[in-house]
Amino acid sequence: MRVDAAEARGLASALLVQFGAPSHHAQLQADLLVEAQLRGHPSHGLLRLPRLLERMEKGLINPAALGHHTWQSASMLIVDGQQGFGPVVAMNALAELVGRAKQTGISIAGIRNANHLGMLAYYVEKAASEGMIVLAFSTSEALVHPFGGKQAMLGTNPLAIGIPAGPSPFVLDMATGTVSMGKIHDHALRGEPIPIGWALDRDGNPTTDATMAKAGSLAPFGAAKGYGIGLAIELLVASLAGSALAPDVRGTLDADHFANKGDLFIVINPPAQPHLSQTLATYLADLRLSPPQQPTHPVTIPGDGGQRRRTASLQHGLEIDADLWASLSGALAAPSPIATQDVYS
Amino acid sequence: MRVDAAEARGLASALLVQFGAPSHHAQLQADLLVEAQLRGHPSHGLLRLPRLLERMEKGLINPAALGHHTWQSASMLIVDGQQGFGPVVAMNALAELVGRAKQTGISIAGIRNANHLGMLAYYVEKAASEGMIVLAFSTSEALVHPFGGKQAMLGTNPLAIGIPAGPSPFVLDMATGTVSMGKIHDHALRGEPIPIGWALDRDGNPTTDATMAKAGSLAPFGAAKGYGIGLAIELLVASLAGSALAPDVRGTLDADHFANKGDLFIVINPPAQPHLSQTLATYLADLRLSPPQQPTHPVTIPGDGGQRRRTASLQHGLEIDADLWASLSGALAAPSPIATQDVYS
């Protein structure tokens, strides 16, 4: 079904307040979920709300926490997230980083003990719109097997890069698995096979059965090179945030554990370069206009698809699972336990 | 043929001095070439020396230049490479960055107008051995087509990440094309076909003919995601170094143009964490011991292959093309024009 985005944001926010969140924290967390839904990433959308509420109810989320900041040195911020909402802790840290990068050129924050960040594009796009370059990394439960391996040993370890460019910032946001576990669950739900190369089953054998893959592991994207990048993120985040490594990570998918993954933001204040924004815009336009392999599929820039889906969703309404919407609406009308759906990276 | 690594280093260094390089600049540039050769990356090895000498002879390399440093702010260094040797300019900038990161936590340098860096692993490994985390990026001539595109629009845009970990640092060093142009040239030379998916011909059609691929474009690694990373590096480096974008880049492969690509280094002084080095070492060991898909091919960590080849090369001698060695040796004995071989990314 389709609902109005503002209505969805309002409902999500009201539910978060009902479960104990301060109003502006609820609004930010709700905005994250709705923005992911708008761009066609339901696995990072409202599907996660019941799990967040469940975690709040169990005391696994401290909805008032802003994160405790320690400036390790002039440009390095270490954040104990105090089990706050991922977006609240991250946006609070980012605001500090942007201020500091304006003085020192570059700043970095390692964040531990914060809840799930949601869609990384949200953060880097915001800062890039203010003229900052941002690199963002996060870790997760072990879901991805090493290149040539059979066992989930790495997180889906997403990265995002935002770079100011006219007319709108360049925003890359990707996980380092070939596909998300969400896509595997979607296929399992619809009884559809998955291509060989997406995932292994529990015993480490290639499988086309999505249900078998759910209990197995995802392939790293880009073979050995993609595995290398996922592993680098694993080590980078742990080294700077003091967070757990994938096999020990808990609390981004479940409702039983505190979150112990890590997040990392690097903010860079680029030196002024006359015409740079125009030069980048021209180059990106040239890429889009460059000859495509299939005439019906023009070359795109990362983020194009999400922006197209966002525009359409804002115009025609937000696509959302009818049961999920009914369950959320019902919970607000008459507070009661909400049916929790599985969440996955 | 096989030669002693120290002898190769000495010959390369002596030739660079003969063509006008100060002795310690010659030694560093020679070390970069020999280290790449030792690790089994001949395309970044001594094969590049004749082209470097030719560029020196034509005045396209200023062998004495250290790079002109401008601290844009406390943690941001902008370097005009003054057409110096890539390694000389980069190591000089890195020394400054390490010193600054020890004070501020993180520092960044954008470098333009410097010659080819060679193997990025060299830089990040050195700094990681001293306890620093380093991210390195570089750009190049347009050789890679966008995902879904037919025309070379991006550089091979390598990235390297070095992270301190016991007993030796983690070092990832990779280009963002599926394969290097060097590998395509090797296949063409041996008359061997290349797999579909490596490259397109001049007209943008998939090809198994390596000779056709030489005039075409390389596929980005990792499909849309790998393309996204290569593109992000393109924009990131241009934004910070003020260097050219791939379609306008010249001077890393030819002997006709000044080098106008860019390099980017980020150095991070990680906060002290007791047991971190041991924790990372245990995790990396667990990865290597995790069940492999093929019993004969254990899971490896990026850099393992290069280190293995380096150890073997140091023991048994450096593998080098006999004609190249003869040509280099001859040039030193009786100064004369050196047969230049094609160089490629």
XYZ file of C-alpha atoms in Angstrom:
690
model
C 0.000 0.000 0.000
C 0.991 3.641 -0.299
C 0.892 6.204 2.496
C 1.846 9.833 2.714
C 5.501 10.260 3.764
C 4.683 12.972 6.282
C 2.015 10.766 7.800
C 4.481 7.877 8.081
C 7.033 10.166 9.687
C 4.400 11.394 12.121
C 3.265 7.915 13.055
C 6.798 6.628 13.575
C 7.699 9.648 15.631
C 4.559 9.409 17.775
C 5.237 5.735 18.475
C 8.811 6.458 19.511
C 7.564 9.186 21.861
C 4.933 6.811 23.244
C 7.726 4.377 24.079
C 9.702 7.041 25.882
C 11.769 8.985 23.364
C 12.215 12.747 23.673
C 10.309 14.414 20.851
C 13.279 15.647 18.782
C 15.077 12.300 19.107
C 11.920 10.549 17.961
C 11.664 12.885 14.969
C 15.247 12.236 13.886
C 14.979 8.451 14.281
C 11.658 8.507 12.391
C 13.154 10.636 9.615
C 15.971 8.102 9.133
C 13.496 5.246 8.740
C 11.208 7.166 6.394
C 14.088 8.429 4.237
C 15.294 4.844 3.713
C 11.760 3.779 2.830
C 11.412 6.712 0.409
C 14.572 5.683 -1.435
C 13.477 2.085 -1.786
C 15.517 0.494 1.009
C 12.738 -1.085 3.101
C 15.255 -3.185 5.072
C 16.444 0.099 6.627
C 12.951 1.562 6.744
C 9.870 1.278 8.938
C 10.334 -2.491 9.118
C 12.913 -1.734 11.795
C 10.559 0.331 13.946
C 8.880 -2.529 15.881
C 12.336 -3.904 16.743
C 13.464 -0.462 17.923
C 10.365 -0.156 20.122
C 10.967 -3.633 21.495
C 14.547 -2.692 22.296
C 13.325 0.479 24.038
C 10.835 -1.533 26.088
C 13.599 -3.906 27.171
C 15.924 -1.092 28.163
C 18.376 -1.875 25.358
C 18.016 1.654 23.990
C 18.454 4.757 26.101
C 16.313 7.169 24.075
C 17.609 10.289 25.799
C 21.327 9.551 25.350
C 23.380 11.916 23.189
C 26.655 10.029 23.520
C 29.534 10.910 25.796
C 32.236 12.846 23.927
C 35.953 12.672 24.603
C 38.270 14.697 22.391
C 41.295 12.423 22.216
C 43.184 15.212 20.479
C 42.289 18.346 18.504
C 40.713 16.478 15.578
C 39.821 13.092 17.066
C 36.570 12.500 18.899
C 35.841 9.256 20.723
C 32.157 8.718 21.447
C 30.584 6.346 23.932
C 27.090 6.100 22.521
C 25.566 5.245 25.908
C 23.157 2.923 24.048
C 21.391 5.874 22.470
C 19.581 5.872 19.146
C 22.145 5.449 16.350
C 21.010 8.570 14.476
C 20.886 10.763 17.596
C 24.397 9.810 18.684
C 25.771 10.057 15.127
C 24.198 13.415 14.228
C 25.379 14.840 17.531
C 28.933 13.649 16.800
C 28.754 14.859 13.192
C 27.800 18.364 14.260
C 30.933 18.469 16.415
C 33.060 17.045 13.601
C 31.840 19.594 11.070
C 32.625 22.424 13.469
C 36.078 21.023 14.140
C 36.869 20.300 10.468
C 36.105 23.925 9.655
C 38.981 24.811 11.979
C 41.488 22.007 11.414
C 40.602 20.809 7.889
C 39.740 17.247 8.914
C 38.243 15.516 11.941
C 37.324 11.960 12.872
C 34.968 10.262 15.315
C 34.871 6.643 16.433
C 31.543 5.677 17.999
C 30.829 2.591 20.102
C 27.802 1.495 22.137
C 25.252 3.189 19.888
C 22.282 1.583 18.176
C 21.805 0.961 14.450
C 22.612 3.968 12.267
C 20.208 3.104 9.481
C 20.960 4.342 5.987
C 24.451 5.894 5.915
C 23.569 8.096 2.924
C 21.504 10.252 5.297
C 24.553 11.444 7.192
C 27.015 12.019 4.386
C 24.411 13.721 2.210
C 23.523 16.193 4.967
C 27.126 17.162 5.618
C 27.987 17.253 1.891
C 25.083 19.645 1.345
C 26.861 21.949 3.787
C 30.075 21.729 1.762
C 31.821 18.959 3.712
C 33.312 15.745 2.367
C 32.350 12.831 4.614
C 33.470 9.203 4.787
C 31.274 6.969 6.952
C 31.770 3.343 7.954
C 29.864 0.981 10.203
C 30.162 -2.636 11.309
C 27.623 -5.335 12.068
C 27.037 -8.928 13.075
C 29.044 -11.550 11.114
C 27.043 -12.231 7.941
C 29.641 -12.216 5.155
C 32.136 -14.994 4.424
C 35.725 -14.203 3.453
C 36.665 -14.572 -0.227
C 37.346 -18.274 -0.687
C 35.874 -19.057 2.741
C 32.675 -20.769 3.854
C 31.814 -19.196 7.195
C 30.319 -15.780 8.089
C 33.233 -13.910 9.671
C 32.681 -10.291 8.611
C 29.927 -7.754 9.026
C 28.090 -6.350 6.047
C 30.273 -3.320 6.850
C 28.717 -0.512 4.827
C 30.565 2.569 3.711
C 29.275 5.890 2.490
C 31.064 8.787 0.841
C 29.540 12.223 0.359
C 31.250 14.816 -1.822
C 29.925 18.291 -2.589
C 29.233 18.685 -6.317
C 26.843 20.880 -8.267
C 23.874 20.720 -8.375
C 23.570 18.101 -5.614
C 26.208 16.154 -3.679
C 27.666 12.865 -4.882
C 26.517 10.192 -2.417
C 27.769 6.609 -2.450
C 26.214 4.280 0.126
C 26.858 0.561 -0.101
C 27.359 -2.530 2.003
C 30.325 -4.777 1.291
C 28.306 -7.961 0.737
C 27.176 -8.860 -2.809
C 23.565 -8.470 -1.681
C 21.904 -7.647 1.615
C 20.481 -10.313 3.901
C 17.236 -8.382 3.398
C 17.188 -9.347 -0.282
C 17.745 -13.000 0.652
C 14.809 -12.820 3.108
C 12.633 -11.205 0.418
C 13.387 -14.070 -1.978
C 12.728 -16.656 0.743
C 9.399 -15.014 1.521
C 8.350 -15.139 -2.130
C 9.747 -18.655 -2.611
C 12.038 -17.407 -5.368
C 15.480 -18.898 -6.070
C 18.610 -16.773 -5.712
C 21.486 -16.727 -8.223
C 24.598 -18.758 -7.458
C 27.198 -16.385 -6.088
C 24.970 -14.468 -3.682
C 25.252 -16.722 -0.669
C 26.317 -20.050 0.815
C 24.176 -22.339 2.951
C 24.917 -23.217 6.579
C 27.473 -25.819 5.500
C 29.252 -23.392 3.191
C 27.924 -24.818 -0.050
C 26.695 -22.625 -2.909
C 22.905 -22.510 -2.891
C 20.036 -21.160 -4.977
C 17.609 -21.771 -2.089
C 16.979 -18.486 -0.301
C 15.715 -20.230 2.828
C 18.950 -22.225 3.086
C 20.924 -19.032 2.469
C 19.210 -17.287 5.402
C 21.020 -19.655 7.756
C 24.274 -19.365 5.806
C 26.498 -16.488 4.762
C 26.592 -13.754 2.131
C 29.330 -13.484 -0.466
C 31.552 -10.404 -0.257
C 31.009 -8.042 -3.205
C 33.760 -7.825 -5.815
C 35.542 -11.106 -4.998
C 38.969 -10.724 -3.316
C 39.000 -6.926 -3.645
C 35.565 -6.417 -2.098
C 36.489 -8.827 0.697
C 39.606 -6.737 1.263
C 37.547 -3.568 1.624
C 35.039 -5.205 3.984
C 37.885 -6.526 6.115
C 39.653 -3.160 6.146
C 36.430 -1.552 7.445
C 36.180 -4.251 10.115
C 39.692 -3.478 11.401
C 39.470 0.282 10.880
C 36.291 0.715 12.905
C 37.419 -1.578 15.725
C 40.782 0.210 15.905
C 39.210 3.641 16.211
C 35.864 3.067 17.914
C 36.932 0.329 20.322
C 33.930 -1.699 19.169
C 33.573 -5.463 18.774
C 34.709 -7.487 15.751
C 31.943 -9.132 13.685
C 31.920 -12.570 15.344
C 31.271 -10.860 18.697
C 28.837 -8.176 17.497
C 25.302 -8.223 18.892
C 22.400 -5.841 19.094
C 21.757 -4.415 15.636
C 19.317 -7.166 14.595
C 18.136 -8.759 17.846
C 16.153 -7.571 20.874
C 18.325 -9.343 23.437
C 21.659 -7.568 23.530
C 23.132 -4.119 23.874
C 24.628 -2.851 20.598
C 28.415 -3.227 20.509
C 29.236 -2.555 16.842
C 31.117 0.566 15.833
C 30.702 3.561 13.546
C 33.329 5.837 12.062
C 32.988 9.273 10.506
C 35.696 11.330 8.840
C 34.766 14.911 7.930
C 36.932 16.967 5.579
C 36.569 20.674 4.842
C 37.763 20.845 1.234
C 39.974 23.766 0.212
C 38.177 26.378 -1.893
C 38.717 25.703 -5.613
C 37.116 28.065 -8.090
C 34.937 26.213 -10.621
C 35.402 22.838 -8.847
C 31.692 22.287 -8.288
C 31.016 23.026 -11.969
C 33.898 20.812 -13.110
C 32.584 17.879 -11.090
C 29.032 18.507 -12.299
C 30.198 18.489 -15.929
C 32.150 15.273 -15.416
C 29.162 13.556 -13.770
C 26.931 14.750 -16.613
C 29.468 13.386 -19.152
C 29.387 10.028 -17.360
C 25.582 9.897 -17.516
C 25.690 10.755 -21.222
C 28.511 8.344 -22.064
C 27.514 5.442 -24.345
C 25.724 2.682 -22.409
C 26.214 -1.048 -23.003
C 22.454 -1.402 -23.354
C 20.734 1.519 -25.074
C 17.781 1.228 -22.678
C 20.021 1.463 -19.582
C 21.897 4.759 -19.446
C 24.984 5.025 -17.259
C 24.022 6.205 -13.781
C 25.795 7.777 -10.829
C 25.534 6.175 -7.362
C 22.471 7.585 -5.627
C 20.543 8.274 -8.861
C 18.180 5.353 -8.297
C 17.447 6.292 -4.702
C 16.735 9.905 -5.625
C 14.421 8.795 -8.449
C 12.521 6.487 -6.081
C 12.401 9.252 -3.452
C 10.854 11.717 -5.896
C 8.289 9.156 -7.006
C 7.478 8.172 -3.399
C 6.963 11.768 -2.402
C 4.633 12.243 -5.367
C 2.685 8.988 -5.261
C 3.054 8.030 -1.607
C 5.426 5.805 0.302
C 5.268 2.097 -0.593
C 4.868 0.106 2.624
C 3.817 -3.392 3.636
C 0.097 -3.221 4.553
C 0.440 -5.514 7.585
C 3.313 -3.462 8.929
C 1.354 -0.233 8.523
C -1.733 -1.727 10.194
C 0.346 -3.014 13.073
C 2.068 0.354 13.609
C -1.207 2.283 13.350
C -2.894 -0.113 15.742
C -0.140 0.209 18.298
C -0.561 3.968 18.377
C -4.349 3.875 18.650
C -4.402 1.308 21.447
C -0.987 0.674 22.970
C -0.260 -3.044 22.832
C 2.637 -5.297 21.916
C 3.576 -4.809 18.266
C 4.162 -7.795 16.013
C 7.907 -7.708 15.462
C 9.234 -8.638 12.067
C 12.701 -9.978 11.479
C 15.224 -7.277 10.759
C 18.360 -7.923 8.824
C 21.329 -6.079 7.406
C 66.020 -14.439 -15.158
C 66.705 -13.892 -11.480
C 68.907 -11.200 -10.010
C 69.827 -10.210 -6.503
C 67.398 -7.618 -5.108
C 70.188 -5.461 -3.696
C 71.935 -5.521 -7.051
C 68.717 -4.474 -8.809
C 68.227 -1.671 -6.308
C 71.812 -0.550 -6.836
C 71.523 -0.580 -10.625
C 68.224 1.320 -10.634
C 69.574 3.861 -8.208
C 72.811 4.344 -10.149
C 70.882 4.890 -13.377
C 68.626 7.472 -11.743
C 71.707 9.287 -10.420
C 73.305 9.108 -13.862
C 70.228 10.852 -15.265
C 70.436 13.604 -12.667
C 68.693 12.457 -9.492
C 70.136 13.321 -6.074
C 71.417 10.122 -4.511
C 68.790 9.760 -1.745
C 65.935 10.494 -4.175
C 67.334 7.877 -6.547
C 67.511 5.346 -3.711
C 63.900 5.921 -2.694
C 62.566 5.758 -6.266
C 64.640 2.607 -6.876
C 63.372 1.027 -3.667
C 59.752 1.580 -4.748
C 60.377 -0.159 -8.087
C 62.275 -3.068 -6.537
C 59.690 -3.580 -3.761
C 56.924 -3.867 -6.365
C 59.026 -6.333 -8.343
C 59.758 -8.341 -5.178
C 56.048 -8.686 -4.428
C 55.219 -9.859 -7.928
C 53.836 -6.631 -9.398
C 56.167 -6.175 -12.394
C 53.879 -3.514 -13.914
C 54.907 -1.259 -11.001
C 58.455 -2.565 -10.994
C 61.649 -2.007 -12.973
C 59.651 -2.017 -16.206
C 58.832 1.595 -15.360
C 62.460 2.674 -14.985
C 63.252 3.348 -18.675
C 60.122 5.509 -18.896
C 61.157 7.410 -15.755
C 64.623 8.022 -17.214
C 63.086 9.167 -20.492
C 60.837 11.562 -18.577
C 63.873 12.891 -16.691
C 65.748 13.392 -19.950
C 62.817 15.360 -21.383
C 62.527 17.541 -18.310
C 59.147 16.067 -17.342
C 60.522 15.045 -13.939
C 62.304 17.427 -11.633
C 64.425 14.918 -9.692
C 65.365 17.360 -6.931
C 61.814 18.532 -6.115
C 60.434 17.764 -2.652
C 57.025 19.330 -3.254
C 55.881 22.725 -2.060
C 53.870 22.454 1.161
C 50.988 24.709 2.154
C 49.210 23.972 5.421
C 45.655 24.942 4.536
C 44.711 24.502 8.186
C 46.133 22.690 11.206
C 45.554 19.176 9.810
C 45.295 19.752 6.049
C 48.348 19.880 3.833
C 48.153 20.852 0.167
C 51.194 19.801 -1.851
C 52.308 21.076 -5.225
C 54.547 18.228 -6.315
C 56.636 20.490 -8.580
C 56.915 17.528 -10.987
C 59.091 15.638 -8.554
C 59.396 11.868 -8.263
C 56.108 10.490 -6.942
C 57.745 8.627 -4.044
C 59.940 11.564 -3.008
C 57.028 13.999 -2.898
C 54.749 11.481 -1.172
C 57.209 10.315 1.501
C 58.060 13.914 2.249
C 54.361 14.739 2.685
C 53.763 11.577 4.716
C 56.500 12.454 7.193
C 54.740 15.777 7.802
C 51.351 14.068 8.088
C 52.580 11.533 10.644
C 54.052 14.302 12.781
C 50.837 16.299 12.573
C 48.543 13.319 13.253
C 50.505 12.616 16.430
C 49.374 16.049 17.608
C 45.874 16.391 16.177
C 44.786 12.743 15.780
C 44.289 12.904 12.022
C 45.816 14.748 9.083
C 45.324 14.807 5.326
C 47.372 15.756 2.276
C 46.240 16.337 -1.293
C 49.097 16.160 -3.794
C 49.056 17.388 -7.403
C 51.781 17.745 -10.035
C 53.819 14.780 -8.817
C 54.915 11.766 -10.825
C 53.700 8.181 -10.503
C 53.593 6.906 -6.922
C 54.179 3.263 -7.765
C 52.870 0.623 -5.406
C 50.663 2.279 -2.746
C 51.290 -0.549 -0.261
C 54.803 0.846 0.235
C 53.518 4.027 1.869
C 50.744 2.674 4.052
C 52.858 -0.249 5.242
C 55.673 2.043 6.340
C 53.392 4.327 8.316
C 51.386 1.420 9.759
C 54.644 -0.124 10.993
C 55.089 3.082 12.995
C 51.624 2.696 14.535
C 49.672 4.919 12.144
C 46.523 4.063 10.206
C 46.822 5.335 6.627
C 44.346 5.621 3.769
C 45.923 6.344 0.374
C 44.256 7.075 -2.949
C 45.579 7.984 -6.370
C 44.119 8.737 -9.805
C 45.275 7.999 -13.333
C 44.511 8.253 -17.024
C 41.002 7.144 -18.078
C 41.206 3.368 -18.499
C 38.078 2.044 -16.757
C 34.527 2.226 -18.125
C 31.585 3.041 -15.853
C 29.338 0.146 -14.807
C 26.960 -0.337 -17.724
C 29.058 1.977 -19.911
C 31.307 1.369 -22.911
C 33.904 4.104 -22.756
C 36.979 4.588 -20.529
C 35.984 7.495 -18.247
C 37.679 6.680 -14.927
C 41.209 6.074 -13.789
C 42.282 2.741 -12.364
C 42.119 4.749 -9.106
C 43.920 2.548 -6.599
C 43.376 2.687 -2.875
C 45.474 1.371 -0.039
C 44.716 0.992 3.645
C 47.308 0.226 6.280
C 46.296 -0.680 9.820
C 48.662 -1.609 12.645
C 48.050 -5.175 13.817
C 50.288 -7.741 15.452
C 52.617 -9.184 14.270
C 52.692 -7.137 11.047
C 50.359 -4.442 9.721
C 47.262 -5.193 7.664
C 47.890 -3.790 4.173
C 45.248 -3.629 1.451
C 46.431 -2.263 -1.917
C 44.148 -2.562 -4.919
C 43.119 -0.781 -8.076
C 39.430 -0.323 -8.802
C 39.479 -2.049 -12.206
C 38.733 -5.793 -12.401
C 42.265 -6.357 -13.683
C 45.174 -4.091 -14.487
C 45.992 -2.969 -18.023
C 49.324 -4.676 -17.337
C 47.596 -8.047 -17.164
C 45.843 -7.354 -20.478
C 49.217 -6.474 -22.064
C 50.757 -9.672 -20.658
C 47.999 -11.755 -22.249
C 48.348 -9.900 -25.556
C 52.097 -10.526 -25.528
C 51.586 -14.245 -24.962
C 48.697 -14.412 -27.453
C 46.378 -15.715 -24.728
C 42.648 -14.953 -24.619
C 41.165 -13.001 -21.699
C 37.935 -13.956 -19.923
C 34.749 -12.090 -20.825
C 34.179 -9.454 -18.141
C 37.721 -8.129 -17.945
C 37.564 -5.556 -20.701
C 35.750 -4.098 -23.694
C 37.242 -3.387 -27.116
C 37.557 0.082 -28.651
C 33.902 -0.012 -29.740
C 32.707 -1.005 -26.290
C 31.982 -4.638 -27.123
C 32.956 -7.491 -24.800
C 36.103 -9.179 -26.061
C 38.305 -12.163 -25.304
C 41.057 -10.761 -27.532
C 43.675 -9.108 -25.349
C 45.061 -7.079 -28.256
C 41.610 -5.614 -28.925
C 41.210 -4.931 -25.203
C 44.444 -2.915 -25.115
C 42.744 -0.249 -27.224
C 39.513 -0.505 -25.232
C 38.610 -0.143 -21.580
C 38.810 -2.161 -18.365
C 35.747 -3.225 -16.405
C 35.377 -1.720 -12.933
C 35.817 -4.343 -10.178
C 32.714 -5.410 -8.259
C 30.094 -4.226 -10.782
C 28.047 -1.162 -9.683
C 29.596 -1.054 -6.196
C 33.184 -1.173 -7.423
C 32.370 1.484 -10.024
C 30.945 3.605 -7.193
C 34.184 3.326 -5.229
C 36.353 4.132 -8.256
C 34.189 7.162 -9.005
C 34.263 8.327 -5.389
C 38.083 8.199 -5.480
C 38.050 10.190 -8.732
C 35.981 12.980 -7.144
C 37.644 12.814 -3.726
C 41.164 13.233 -5.060
C 40.229 16.011 -7.493
C 38.344 17.854 -4.743
C 41.276 17.777 -2.346
C 44.366 17.729 -4.539
C 43.123 20.065 -7.271
C 44.274 17.508 -9.824
C 42.739 16.613 -13.193
C 39.837 14.208 -13.727
C 40.612 10.976 -15.596
C 39.705 12.088 -19.142
C 42.200 14.956 -18.803
C 44.952 13.080 -16.953
C 48.335 12.724 -18.661
C 51.851 11.868 -17.644
C 51.787 8.649 -15.634
C 52.190 6.363 -18.665
C 53.613 8.557 -21.431
C 56.829 10.487 -21.923
C 55.172 13.551 -23.452
C 53.265 15.304 -20.697
C 53.711 16.629 -17.205
C 51.890 14.504 -14.617
C 48.589 16.078 -13.546
C 46.883 13.256 -11.630
C 46.389 13.516 -7.888
C 47.231 11.605 -4.726
C 45.568 11.683 -1.343
C 46.819 10.507 2.036
C 44.929 10.432 5.325
C 46.960 9.573 8.420
C 45.272 8.662 11.688
C 46.946 8.222 15.062
C 44.725 5.558 16.655
C 43.857 5.929 20.332
C 45.737 3.532 22.608
C 43.668 0.403 23.261
C 45.143 -2.283 25.477
C 45.191 -5.686 23.755
C 43.929 -4.243 20.424
C 46.929 -5.464 18.460
C 46.490 -8.961 19.913
C 42.717 -8.914 19.304
C 43.224 -8.014 15.633
C 45.981 -10.606 15.257
C 43.715 -13.317 16.706
C 40.868 -12.310 14.400
C 43.146 -12.369 11.331
C 44.474 -15.775 12.392
C 40.878 -17.036 12.820
C 40.097 -15.820 9.299
C 43.099 -17.677 7.844
C 42.060 -20.834 9.717
C 38.366 -20.566 8.819
C 37.073 -23.333 6.520
C 38.016 -22.701 2.874
C 35.740 -23.391 -0.102
C 38.539 -25.414 -1.658
C 40.615 -27.414 0.807
C 43.769 -26.641 -1.187
C 43.167 -22.874 -1.055
C 43.136 -21.584 2.523
C 41.523 -18.217 3.235
C 44.083 -15.439 2.947
C 44.395 -11.844 4.136
C 45.144 -9.039 1.639
C 48.908 -8.716 1.312
C 49.636 -12.381 2.124
C 50.489 -13.238 -1.489
C 52.786 -10.260 -1.926
C 54.655 -11.041 1.294
C 55.048 -14.678 0.261
C 56.427 -13.655 -3.133
C 58.699 -11.079 -1.465
C 60.194 -13.687 0.857
C 60.755 -16.086 -2.037
C 62.272 -13.355 -4.224
C 64.667 -12.309 -1.489
C 65.729 -15.930 -1.071
C 65.920 -17.033 -4.702
C 66.491 -13.717 -6.450
C 64.244 -11.190 -8.116
C 62.407 -12.426 -11.216
C 62.991 -9.960 -14.049
C 62.674 -9.884 -17.833
C 66.130 -10.681 -19.269
C 65.907 -8.077 -22.048
C 64.952 -5.389 -19.563
C 67.842 -6.293 -17.291
C 70.297 -6.313 -20.196
C 69.049 -2.969 -21.389
C 69.330 -1.397 -17.933
C 72.779 -2.876 -17.311
C 73.973 -1.746 -20.734
C 72.768 1.797 -20.177
C 74.824 2.055 -17.013
C 77.986 0.597 -18.521
C 77.907 2.783 -21.625
C 75.386 5.589 -21.412
C 73.052 5.400 -24.419
C 69.334 5.634 -25.126
C 67.439 2.893 -23.296
C 64.814 0.831 -25.066
C 61.584 2.023 -23.515
C 58.878 -0.511 -22.879
C 55.216 0.322 -22.653
C 54.086 1.098 -19.142
C 50.531 0.708 -18.022
C 48.429 0.950 -14.903
